[in-house]
Coordinates of C-alpha atoms in Angstrom, one line a residue:
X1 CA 186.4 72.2 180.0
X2 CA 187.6 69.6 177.3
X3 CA 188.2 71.3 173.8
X4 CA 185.8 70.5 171.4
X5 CA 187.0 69.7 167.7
X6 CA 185.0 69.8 164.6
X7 CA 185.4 67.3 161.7
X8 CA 183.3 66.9 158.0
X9 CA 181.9 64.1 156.9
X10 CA 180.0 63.2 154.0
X11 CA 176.6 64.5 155.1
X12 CA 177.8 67.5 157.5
X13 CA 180.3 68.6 159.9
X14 CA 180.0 67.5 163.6
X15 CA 181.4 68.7 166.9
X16 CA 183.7 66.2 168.9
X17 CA 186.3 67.1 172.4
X18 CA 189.6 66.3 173.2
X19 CA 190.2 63.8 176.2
X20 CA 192.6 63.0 178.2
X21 CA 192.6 59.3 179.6
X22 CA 192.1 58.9 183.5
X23 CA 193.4 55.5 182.9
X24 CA 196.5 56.1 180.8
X25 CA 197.1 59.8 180.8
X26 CA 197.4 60.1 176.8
X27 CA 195.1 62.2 175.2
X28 CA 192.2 61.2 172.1
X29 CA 189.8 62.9 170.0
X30 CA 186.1 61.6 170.6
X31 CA 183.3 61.7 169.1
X32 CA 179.8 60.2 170.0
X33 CA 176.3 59.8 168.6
X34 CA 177.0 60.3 165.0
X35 CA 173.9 59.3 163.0
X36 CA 174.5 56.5 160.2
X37 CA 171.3 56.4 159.2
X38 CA 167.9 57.6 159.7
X39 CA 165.7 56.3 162.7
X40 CA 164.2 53.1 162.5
X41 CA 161.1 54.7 163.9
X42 CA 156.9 54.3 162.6
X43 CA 157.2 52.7 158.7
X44 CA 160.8 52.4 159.0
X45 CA 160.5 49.7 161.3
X46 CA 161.4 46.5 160.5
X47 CA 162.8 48.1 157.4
X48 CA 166.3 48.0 155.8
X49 CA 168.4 51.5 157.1
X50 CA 167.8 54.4 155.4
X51 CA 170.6 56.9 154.1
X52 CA 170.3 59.9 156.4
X53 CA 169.6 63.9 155.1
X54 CA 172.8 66.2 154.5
X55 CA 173.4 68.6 157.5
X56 CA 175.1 72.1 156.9
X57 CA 175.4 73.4 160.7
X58 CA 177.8 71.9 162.9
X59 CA 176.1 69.2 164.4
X60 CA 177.0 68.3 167.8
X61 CA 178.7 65.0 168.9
X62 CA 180.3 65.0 172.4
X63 CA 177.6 62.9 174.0
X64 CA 176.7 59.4 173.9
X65 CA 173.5 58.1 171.8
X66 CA 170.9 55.8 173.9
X67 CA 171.6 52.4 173.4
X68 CA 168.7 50.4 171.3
X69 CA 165.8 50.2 173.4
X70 CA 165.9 46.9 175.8
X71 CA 166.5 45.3 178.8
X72 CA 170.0 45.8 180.5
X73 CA 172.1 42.6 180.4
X74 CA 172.8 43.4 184.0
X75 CA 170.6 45.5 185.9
X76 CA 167.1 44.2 183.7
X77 CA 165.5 47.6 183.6
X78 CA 164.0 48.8 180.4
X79 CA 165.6 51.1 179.0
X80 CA 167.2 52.5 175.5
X81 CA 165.5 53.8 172.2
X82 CA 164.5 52.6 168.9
X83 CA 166.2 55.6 167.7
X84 CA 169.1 54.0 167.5
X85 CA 171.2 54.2 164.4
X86 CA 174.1 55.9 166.1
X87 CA 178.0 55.3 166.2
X88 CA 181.2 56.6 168.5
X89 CA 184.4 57.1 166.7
X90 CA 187.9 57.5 169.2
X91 CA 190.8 58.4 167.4
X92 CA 194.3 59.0 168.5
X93 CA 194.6 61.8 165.7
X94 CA 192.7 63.5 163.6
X95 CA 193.8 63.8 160.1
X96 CA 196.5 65.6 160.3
X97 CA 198.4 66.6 157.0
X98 CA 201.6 64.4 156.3
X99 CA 200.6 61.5 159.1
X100 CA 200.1 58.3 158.2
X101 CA 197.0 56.6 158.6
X102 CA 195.8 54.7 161.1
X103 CA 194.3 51.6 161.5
X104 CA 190.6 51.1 162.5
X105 CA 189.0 48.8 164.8
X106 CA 185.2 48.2 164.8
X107 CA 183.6 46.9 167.5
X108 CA 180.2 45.1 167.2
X109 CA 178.8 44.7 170.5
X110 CA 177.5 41.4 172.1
X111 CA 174.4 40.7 174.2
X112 CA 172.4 38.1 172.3
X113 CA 171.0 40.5 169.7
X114 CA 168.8 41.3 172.7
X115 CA 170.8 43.6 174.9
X116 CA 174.5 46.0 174.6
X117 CA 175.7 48.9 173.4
X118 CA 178.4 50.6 172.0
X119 CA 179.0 52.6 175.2
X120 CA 181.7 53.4 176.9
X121 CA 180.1 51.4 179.7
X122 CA 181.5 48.2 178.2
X123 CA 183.6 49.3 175.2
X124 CA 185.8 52.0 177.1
X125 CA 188.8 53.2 174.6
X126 CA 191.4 54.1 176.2
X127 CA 193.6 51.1 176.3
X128 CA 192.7 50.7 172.4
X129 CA 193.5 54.2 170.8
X130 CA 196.6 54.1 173.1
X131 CA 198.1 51.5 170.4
X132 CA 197.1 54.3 168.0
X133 CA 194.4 52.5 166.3
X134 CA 190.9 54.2 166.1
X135 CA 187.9 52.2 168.0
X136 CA 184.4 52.4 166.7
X137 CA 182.1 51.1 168.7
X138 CA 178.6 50.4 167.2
X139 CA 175.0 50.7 167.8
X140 CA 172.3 48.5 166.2
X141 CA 168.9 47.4 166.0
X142 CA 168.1 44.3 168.5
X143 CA 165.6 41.9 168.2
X144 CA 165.3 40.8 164.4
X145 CA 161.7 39.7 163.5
X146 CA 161.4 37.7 160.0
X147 CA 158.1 36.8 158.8
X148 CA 160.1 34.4 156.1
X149 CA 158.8 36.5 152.9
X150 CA 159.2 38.9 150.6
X151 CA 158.5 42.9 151.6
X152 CA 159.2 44.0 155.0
X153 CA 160.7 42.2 158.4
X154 CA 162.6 40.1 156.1
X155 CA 164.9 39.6 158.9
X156 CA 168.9 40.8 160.2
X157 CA 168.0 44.3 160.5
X158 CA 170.6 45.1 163.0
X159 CA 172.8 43.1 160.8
X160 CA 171.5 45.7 157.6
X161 CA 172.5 48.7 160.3
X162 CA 175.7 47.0 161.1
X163 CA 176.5 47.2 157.4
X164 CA 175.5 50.7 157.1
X165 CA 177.7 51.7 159.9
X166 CA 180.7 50.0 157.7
X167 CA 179.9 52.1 154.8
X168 CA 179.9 55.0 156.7
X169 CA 183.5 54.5 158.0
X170 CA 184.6 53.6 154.5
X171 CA 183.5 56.8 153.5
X172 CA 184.5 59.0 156.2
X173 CA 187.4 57.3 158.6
X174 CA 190.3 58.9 156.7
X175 CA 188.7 62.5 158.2
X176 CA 189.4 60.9 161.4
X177 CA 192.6 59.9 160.9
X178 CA 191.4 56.5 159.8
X179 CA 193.1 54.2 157.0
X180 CA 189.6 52.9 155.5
X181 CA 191.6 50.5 153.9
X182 CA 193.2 48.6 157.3
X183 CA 189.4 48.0 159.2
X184 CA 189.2 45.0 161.1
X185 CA 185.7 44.3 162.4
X186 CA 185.4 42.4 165.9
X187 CA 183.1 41.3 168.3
X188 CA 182.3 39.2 170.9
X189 CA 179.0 36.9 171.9
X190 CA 176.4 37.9 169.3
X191 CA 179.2 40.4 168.0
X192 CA 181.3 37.5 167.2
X193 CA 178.4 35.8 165.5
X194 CA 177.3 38.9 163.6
X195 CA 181.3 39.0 162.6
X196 CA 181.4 35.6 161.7
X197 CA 178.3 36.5 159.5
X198 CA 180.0 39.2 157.6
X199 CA 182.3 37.0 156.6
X200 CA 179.7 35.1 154.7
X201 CA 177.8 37.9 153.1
X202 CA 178.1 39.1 149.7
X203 CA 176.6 42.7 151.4
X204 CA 179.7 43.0 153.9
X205 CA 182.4 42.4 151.0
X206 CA 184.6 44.9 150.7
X207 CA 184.3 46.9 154.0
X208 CA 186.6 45.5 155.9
X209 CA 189.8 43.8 155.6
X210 CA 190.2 41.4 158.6
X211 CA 187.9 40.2 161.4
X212 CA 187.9 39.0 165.4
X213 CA 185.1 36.6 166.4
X214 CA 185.4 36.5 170.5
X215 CA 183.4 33.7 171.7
X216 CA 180.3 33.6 168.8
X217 CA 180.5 32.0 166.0
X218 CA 177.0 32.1 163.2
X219 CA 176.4 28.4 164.2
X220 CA 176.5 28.8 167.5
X221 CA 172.8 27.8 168.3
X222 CA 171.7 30.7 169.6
X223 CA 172.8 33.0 167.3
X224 CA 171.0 31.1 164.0
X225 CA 167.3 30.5 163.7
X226 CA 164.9 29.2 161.3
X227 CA 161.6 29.8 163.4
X228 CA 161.2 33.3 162.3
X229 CA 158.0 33.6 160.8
X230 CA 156.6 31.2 163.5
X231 CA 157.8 33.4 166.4
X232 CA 156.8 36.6 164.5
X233 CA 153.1 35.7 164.6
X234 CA 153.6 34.4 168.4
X235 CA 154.3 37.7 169.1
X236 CA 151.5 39.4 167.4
X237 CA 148.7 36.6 168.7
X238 CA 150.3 37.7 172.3
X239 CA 149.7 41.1 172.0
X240 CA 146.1 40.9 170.6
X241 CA 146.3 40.4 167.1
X242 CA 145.8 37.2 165.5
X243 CA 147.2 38.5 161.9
X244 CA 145.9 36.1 158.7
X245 CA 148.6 37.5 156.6
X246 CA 152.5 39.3 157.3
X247 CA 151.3 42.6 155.8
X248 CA 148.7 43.3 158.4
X249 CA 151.2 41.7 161.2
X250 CA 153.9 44.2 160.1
X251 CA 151.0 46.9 160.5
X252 CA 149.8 45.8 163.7
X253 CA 153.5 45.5 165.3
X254 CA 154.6 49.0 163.6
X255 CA 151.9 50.6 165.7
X256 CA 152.7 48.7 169.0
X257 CA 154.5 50.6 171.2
X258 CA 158.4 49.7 171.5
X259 CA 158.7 49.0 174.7
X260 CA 155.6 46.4 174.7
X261 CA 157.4 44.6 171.7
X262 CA 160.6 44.0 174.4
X263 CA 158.4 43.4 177.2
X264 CA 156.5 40.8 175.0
X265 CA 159.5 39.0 172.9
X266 CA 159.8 35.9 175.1
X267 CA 156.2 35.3 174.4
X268 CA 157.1 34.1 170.9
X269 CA 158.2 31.0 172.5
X270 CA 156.5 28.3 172.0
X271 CA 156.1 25.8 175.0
X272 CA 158.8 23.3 173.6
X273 CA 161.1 26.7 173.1
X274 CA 160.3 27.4 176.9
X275 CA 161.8 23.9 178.0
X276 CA 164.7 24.1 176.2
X277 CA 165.2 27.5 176.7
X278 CA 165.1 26.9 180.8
X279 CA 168.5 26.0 180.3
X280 CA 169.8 28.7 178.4
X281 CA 169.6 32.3 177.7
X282 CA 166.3 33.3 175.2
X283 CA 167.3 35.2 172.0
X284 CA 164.0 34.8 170.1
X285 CA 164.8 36.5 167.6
X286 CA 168.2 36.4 165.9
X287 CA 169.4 36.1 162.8
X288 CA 168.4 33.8 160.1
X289 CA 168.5 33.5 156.4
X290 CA 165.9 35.7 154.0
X291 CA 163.8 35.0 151.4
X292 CA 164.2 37.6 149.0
X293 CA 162.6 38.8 145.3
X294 CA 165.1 40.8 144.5
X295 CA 163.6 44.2 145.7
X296 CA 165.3 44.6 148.9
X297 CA 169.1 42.9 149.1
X298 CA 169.6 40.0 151.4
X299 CA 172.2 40.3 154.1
X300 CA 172.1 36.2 154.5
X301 CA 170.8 33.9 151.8
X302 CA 172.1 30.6 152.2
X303 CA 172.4 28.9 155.8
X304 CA 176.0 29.6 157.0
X305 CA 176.7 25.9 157.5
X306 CA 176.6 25.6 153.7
X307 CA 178.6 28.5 153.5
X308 CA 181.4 26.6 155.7
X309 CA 181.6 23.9 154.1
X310 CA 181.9 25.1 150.7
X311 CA 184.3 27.5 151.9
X312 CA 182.6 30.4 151.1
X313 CA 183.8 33.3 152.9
X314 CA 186.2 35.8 153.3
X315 CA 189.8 34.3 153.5
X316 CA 191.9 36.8 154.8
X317 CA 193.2 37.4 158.7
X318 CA 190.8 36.0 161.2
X319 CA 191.5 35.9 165.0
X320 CA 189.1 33.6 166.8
X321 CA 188.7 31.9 170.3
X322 CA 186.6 31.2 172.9
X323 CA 187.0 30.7 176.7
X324 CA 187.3 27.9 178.5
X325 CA 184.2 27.9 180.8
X326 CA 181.5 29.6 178.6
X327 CA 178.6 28.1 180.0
X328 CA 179.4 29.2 183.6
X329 CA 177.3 32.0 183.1
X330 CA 174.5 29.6 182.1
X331 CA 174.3 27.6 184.8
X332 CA 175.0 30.9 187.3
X333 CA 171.7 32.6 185.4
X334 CA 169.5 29.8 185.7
X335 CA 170.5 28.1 189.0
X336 CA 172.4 30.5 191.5
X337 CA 175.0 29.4 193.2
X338 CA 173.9 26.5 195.3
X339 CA 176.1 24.2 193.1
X340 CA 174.6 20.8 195.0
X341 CA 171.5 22.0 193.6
X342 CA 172.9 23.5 190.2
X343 CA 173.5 20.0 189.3
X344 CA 170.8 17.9 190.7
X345 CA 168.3 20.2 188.7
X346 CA 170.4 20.3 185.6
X347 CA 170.6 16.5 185.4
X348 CA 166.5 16.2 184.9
X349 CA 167.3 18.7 182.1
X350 CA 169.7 16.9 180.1
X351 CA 166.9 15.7 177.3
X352 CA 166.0 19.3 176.3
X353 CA 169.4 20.1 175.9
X354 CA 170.2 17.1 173.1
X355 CA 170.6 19.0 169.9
X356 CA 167.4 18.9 167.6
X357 CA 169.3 17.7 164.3
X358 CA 170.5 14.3 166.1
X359 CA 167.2 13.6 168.0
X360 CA 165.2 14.1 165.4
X361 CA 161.8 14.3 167.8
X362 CA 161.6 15.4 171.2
X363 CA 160.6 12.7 173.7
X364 CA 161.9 9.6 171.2
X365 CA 164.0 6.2 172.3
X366 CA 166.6 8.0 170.5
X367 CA 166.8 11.6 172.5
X368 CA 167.0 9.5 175.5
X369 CA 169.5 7.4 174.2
X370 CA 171.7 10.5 173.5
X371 CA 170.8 12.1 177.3
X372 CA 171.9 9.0 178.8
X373 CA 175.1 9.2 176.7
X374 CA 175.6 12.9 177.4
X375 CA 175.0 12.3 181.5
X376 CA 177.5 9.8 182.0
X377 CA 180.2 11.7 179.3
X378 CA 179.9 14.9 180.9
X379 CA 178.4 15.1 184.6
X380 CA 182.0 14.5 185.8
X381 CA 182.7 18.3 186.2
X382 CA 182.8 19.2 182.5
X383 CA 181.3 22.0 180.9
X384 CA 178.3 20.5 179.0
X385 CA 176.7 24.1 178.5
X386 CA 179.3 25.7 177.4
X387 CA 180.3 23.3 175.0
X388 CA 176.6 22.9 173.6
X389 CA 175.9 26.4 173.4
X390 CA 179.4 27.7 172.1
X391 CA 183.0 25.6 171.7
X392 CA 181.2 22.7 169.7
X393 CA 180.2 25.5 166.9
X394 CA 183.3 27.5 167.2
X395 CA 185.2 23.9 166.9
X396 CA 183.4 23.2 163.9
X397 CA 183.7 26.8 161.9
X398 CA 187.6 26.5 162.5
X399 CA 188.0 22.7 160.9
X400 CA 186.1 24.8 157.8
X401 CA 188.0 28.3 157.7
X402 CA 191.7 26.4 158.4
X403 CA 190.8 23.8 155.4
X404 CA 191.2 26.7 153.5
X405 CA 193.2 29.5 155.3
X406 CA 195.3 30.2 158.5
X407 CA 193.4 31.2 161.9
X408 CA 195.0 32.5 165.0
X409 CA 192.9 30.7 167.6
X410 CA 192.9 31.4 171.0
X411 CA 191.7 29.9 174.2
X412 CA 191.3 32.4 177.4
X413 CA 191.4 30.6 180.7
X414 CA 193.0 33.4 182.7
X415 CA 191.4 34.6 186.3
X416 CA 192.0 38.3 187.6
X417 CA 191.0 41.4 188.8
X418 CA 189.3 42.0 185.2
X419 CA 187.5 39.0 184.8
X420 CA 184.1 40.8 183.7
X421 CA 181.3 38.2 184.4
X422 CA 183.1 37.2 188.4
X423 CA 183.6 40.7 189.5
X424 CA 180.3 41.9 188.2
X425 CA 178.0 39.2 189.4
X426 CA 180.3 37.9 192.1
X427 CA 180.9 33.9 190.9
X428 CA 184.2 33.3 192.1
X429 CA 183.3 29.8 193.3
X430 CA 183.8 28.2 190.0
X431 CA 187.7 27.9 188.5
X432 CA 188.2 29.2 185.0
X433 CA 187.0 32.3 182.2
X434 CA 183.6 32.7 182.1
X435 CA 181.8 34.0 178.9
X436 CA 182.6 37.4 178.5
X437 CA 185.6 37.2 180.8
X438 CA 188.4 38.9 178.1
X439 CA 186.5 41.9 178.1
X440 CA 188.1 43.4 181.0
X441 CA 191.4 43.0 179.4
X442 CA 190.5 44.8 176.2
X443 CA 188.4 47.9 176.9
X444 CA 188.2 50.1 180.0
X445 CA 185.1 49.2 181.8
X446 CA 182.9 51.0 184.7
X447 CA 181.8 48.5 186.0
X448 CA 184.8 46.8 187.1
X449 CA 186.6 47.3 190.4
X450 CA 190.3 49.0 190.8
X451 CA 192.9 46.5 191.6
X452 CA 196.3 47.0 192.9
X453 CA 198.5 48.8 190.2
X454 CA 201.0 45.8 190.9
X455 CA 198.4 43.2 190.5
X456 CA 199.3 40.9 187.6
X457 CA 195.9 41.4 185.9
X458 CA 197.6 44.8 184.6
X459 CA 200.3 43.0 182.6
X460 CA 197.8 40.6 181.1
X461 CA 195.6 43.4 180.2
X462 CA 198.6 44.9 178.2
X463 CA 199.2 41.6 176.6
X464 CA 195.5 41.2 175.6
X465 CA 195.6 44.8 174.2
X466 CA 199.1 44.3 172.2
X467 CA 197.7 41.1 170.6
X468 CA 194.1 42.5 169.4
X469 CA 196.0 45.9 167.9
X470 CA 198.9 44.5 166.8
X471 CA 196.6 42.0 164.7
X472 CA 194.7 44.7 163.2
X473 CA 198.0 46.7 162.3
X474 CA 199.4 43.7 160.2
X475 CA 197.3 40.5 161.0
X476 CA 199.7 39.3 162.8
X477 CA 199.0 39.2 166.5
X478 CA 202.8 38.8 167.2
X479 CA 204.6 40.4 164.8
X480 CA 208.5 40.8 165.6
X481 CA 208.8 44.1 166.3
X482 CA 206.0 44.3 168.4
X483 CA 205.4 41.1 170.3
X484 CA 204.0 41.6 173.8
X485 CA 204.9 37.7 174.3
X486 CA 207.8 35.4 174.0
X487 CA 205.9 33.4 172.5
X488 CA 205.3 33.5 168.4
X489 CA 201.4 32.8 168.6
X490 CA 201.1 29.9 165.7
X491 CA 198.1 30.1 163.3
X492 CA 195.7 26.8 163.0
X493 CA 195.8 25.9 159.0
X494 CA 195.2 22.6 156.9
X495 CA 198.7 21.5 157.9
X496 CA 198.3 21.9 161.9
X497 CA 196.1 22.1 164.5
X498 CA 197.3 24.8 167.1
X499 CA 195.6 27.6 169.6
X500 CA 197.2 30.0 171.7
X501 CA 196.4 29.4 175.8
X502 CA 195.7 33.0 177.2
X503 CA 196.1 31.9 181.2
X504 CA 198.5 31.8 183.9
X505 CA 200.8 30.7 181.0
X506 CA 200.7 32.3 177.6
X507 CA 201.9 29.2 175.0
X508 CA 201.1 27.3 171.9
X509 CA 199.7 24.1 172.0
X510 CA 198.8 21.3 169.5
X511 CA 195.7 19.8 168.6
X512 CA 192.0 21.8 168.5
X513 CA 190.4 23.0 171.6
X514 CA 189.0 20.6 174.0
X515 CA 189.7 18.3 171.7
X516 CA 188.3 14.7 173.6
X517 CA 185.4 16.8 174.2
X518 CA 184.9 17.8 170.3
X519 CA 185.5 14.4 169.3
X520 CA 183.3 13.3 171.5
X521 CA 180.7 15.3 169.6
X522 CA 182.0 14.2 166.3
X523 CA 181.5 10.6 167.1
X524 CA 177.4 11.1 167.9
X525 CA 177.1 13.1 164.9
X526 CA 178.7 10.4 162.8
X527 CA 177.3 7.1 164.6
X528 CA 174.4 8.0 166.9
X529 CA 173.6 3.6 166.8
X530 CA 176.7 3.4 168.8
X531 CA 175.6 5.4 171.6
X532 CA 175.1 2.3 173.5
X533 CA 178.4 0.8 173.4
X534 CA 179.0 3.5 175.0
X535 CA 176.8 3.6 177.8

């Protein structure tokens, strides 16, 4: 039987085991389903998180929390709770008297603010706390509803909770062994985003002291939405309530049972939202900026492009990247993997994918101008999706953020045994790292198959592992006395533009990610009445 440990924090003592990795044989302290905050059950949905009540018996933390209630990201049954408000804290020591602190590393899970969890299911960690920094993985609230006003739903609750969780490590990580003043908060997908986010809001200011953005950045256009309010009463109309104001909406929905509001959340689509959303995943409700009279704090409230580009954010280290074939796992969602067919259907879809802000209306001389640019540029075997729905954003955060300090950007092409998305679903067929793909390589995972402890997918995983925790020890992914590489990994800044290639060869290379691509993208944003010169 493991032995159990018991640690105070500020509101009461909880009960936590010793365990000994399968994977690497060291031993870590762990402890699981510590509250952060109350519930976010009855009134307190759609409400900001509530401070939690003092404890005085030991309270008993060896056992994972249920994930926010939702559909799984794989499997698509319904499952979770709104009680949900819970995080896991790993730790290679506990605070032991004389040692020196260690650093921390936050983990904000992805899923399109729609699915995830801070389990050990995807966030395994072993391979982390073997670098002797302390993973805590996060659970939040999913689905944000904004009704665009002042009072309640205001919008980024799970972005409020993700907050929350910071200040709770502030205050207690050092009883952990924990240096609260060396926490790096990192992500990937919609944990990138929400990362990327933090970095813009006055809220998040403070509780951390370097960030990782895998693969999400807040511009990314799934992870940003000004339809709130809309979608807030399409949801209510579909369940039976056609609401003439947001206080009796907020009612109505606060007395709907949680799993209707999941099973009903892609009915706040409207039928344009449908056609566009054919093509890509639907996150109806994300995060979004809040109108606010002063009575509850805003997380977000100014649109993060204006943030960019009048630099404010937080300026110290930032890791960033993205992979080179997001939108593989697109195109494998939506069209299988007849790829004859992938593409004939994807080519009648081209119009819905032009971006809103150049087309101006849907259906116009000018949308179909830009499809019939974006067919012939990119139905040559390039990644259009993945491009749209991520590298274009992410190219466009990092010309902001190096204008103003260094970035240690990556790009992950590598293929192996621990390539999440191709040994879960099976798409091997397509060369390239799908979204997601790095995972494998940073956290243990149970859904991944063994390899061969010879296979070269184990050294990568070591690399990937050295850089991420050697970055949040210093901010420096290859320091000198601990560089996994021969390769001194280059940060992108107002002087150069540089990225790190993660695949079968681990090098620096000039110039931005994609770059012919990106520019290609520039140029329509800049000049859309040349689009046909260049038909």
């Amino acid at each position: 039987m493991a032995k159990s440990v018991v640690v105070k924090t500020d509101k009461g003592p909880i009960r936590g085991k010793e365990v000994v990795s399968e994977d690497t044989g060291e031993k870590y302290f762990s402890f699981q389903g510590i509250p952060y905050a109350r519930p976010p059950v009855g009134s307190l949905r759609f409400k900001p998180p509530e401070d939690i009540d003092p404890w005085t018996e030991v309270k008993d933390c060896r056992q994972e929390a249920k994930a926010c209630i939702q559909r799984h990201m794989y499997l698509r049954d319904l499952r979770g709770s709104e009680d949900c408000l819970y995080l896991n804290v790993y730790s290679p020591q506990l605070n032991i008297w004389g040692a020196s602190k260690l650093p921390v590393m936050v983990r904000i899970h992805g899923g399109g603010f729609t699915t995830g969890s801070a389990g050990v299911e995807m966030n395994g960690p072993d391979f982390i706390v073997q670098e002797r920094v302390i993973l805590v993985t996060v659970g939040y609230r999913l689905r944000f509803l904004c009704v665009d006003e002042p009072g309640d739903a205001q919008g980024n609750m799970g972005l409020k909770d993700q907050v929350a969780a910071l200040k709770w490590v502030k205050k207690n990580i050092s009883s952990f062994g924990g240096d609260p003043k060396r926490v790096t908060i990192s992500g990937e997908s919609a944990g990138g985003a929400s990362v990327h986010l933090h970095m813009m809001s006055p809220m998040s200011q403070g509780l951390f002291s370097s960030a990782i953005a895998e693969s999400g950045v807040a511009i990314n256009p799934w992870a940003f939405t000004s339809e709130g309010r809309t979608r807030a009463f399409r949801l209510g109309e579909s369940l039976g309530c056609k609401a003439q104001s947001s206080k009796e909406l907020i009612q109505f929905l606060q007395s709907v049972p949680a799993e209707d509001l999941v099973n009903a959340a892609n009915k706040a689509f409207s039928n344009e939202d449908k056609e566009y959303y054919c093509v890509v995943s639907p996150f109806p409700f994300v995060p979004t900026v809040e109108v606010s009279d002063g009575s509850v704090e805003p997380f977000l409230s100014v649109h993060p492009i204006k943030l960019l580009n009048e630099g404010k954010f937080f300026k110290g280290p930032f890791m960033a990247g993205v992979n080179n074939r997001e939108g593989m796992l697109l195109l494998a969602a939506i069209f299988g993997k007849d790829r004859k067919e992938m593409l004939k259907k994807f080519d009648g879809r081209i119009p819905k994918l032009v971006p809103t802000d150049l087309s101006m209306q849907r259906g116009s001389s000018r949308e179909n101008d830009i499809a019939s640019s974006m067919r012939l540029f990119y139905m040559k075997n390039k990644p259009l999706t993945g491009d749209l729905m991520f590298i274009y954003g992410f190219y466009k955060a990092m010309k902001c953020h190096s204008k103003h300090t260094s970035v240690y950007v990556y790009e992950f092409s590598y293929e192996g045994a621990f390539n999440v998305f191709k040994n879960v679903v099976g798409e091997d067929n397509m060369p390239g790292a799908c979204h997601s793909d790095e995972l494998g390589y940073l956290f243990k995972m149970d859904l991944l198959p063994s390899a061969p402890s010879d296979s070269h997918a184990y050294v990568m995983r070591n690399v990937m592992v050295k850089l991420w925790t050697n970055f949040v020890k210093t901010g420096n992914p290859t320091f000198r006395k601990s560089n996994p590489i021969n390769v001194n990994w280059f940060p992108c800044n107002s002087s150069q533009s540089t990225y790190l290639e993660l695949g079968k060869t681990i090098q620096n290379k000039k110039g931005v990610i994609a770059e012919k691509r990106m520019q290609y993208w520039d140029d329509l944003y800049k000049d859309t009445s040349k689009l046909k010169n260049k038909l």
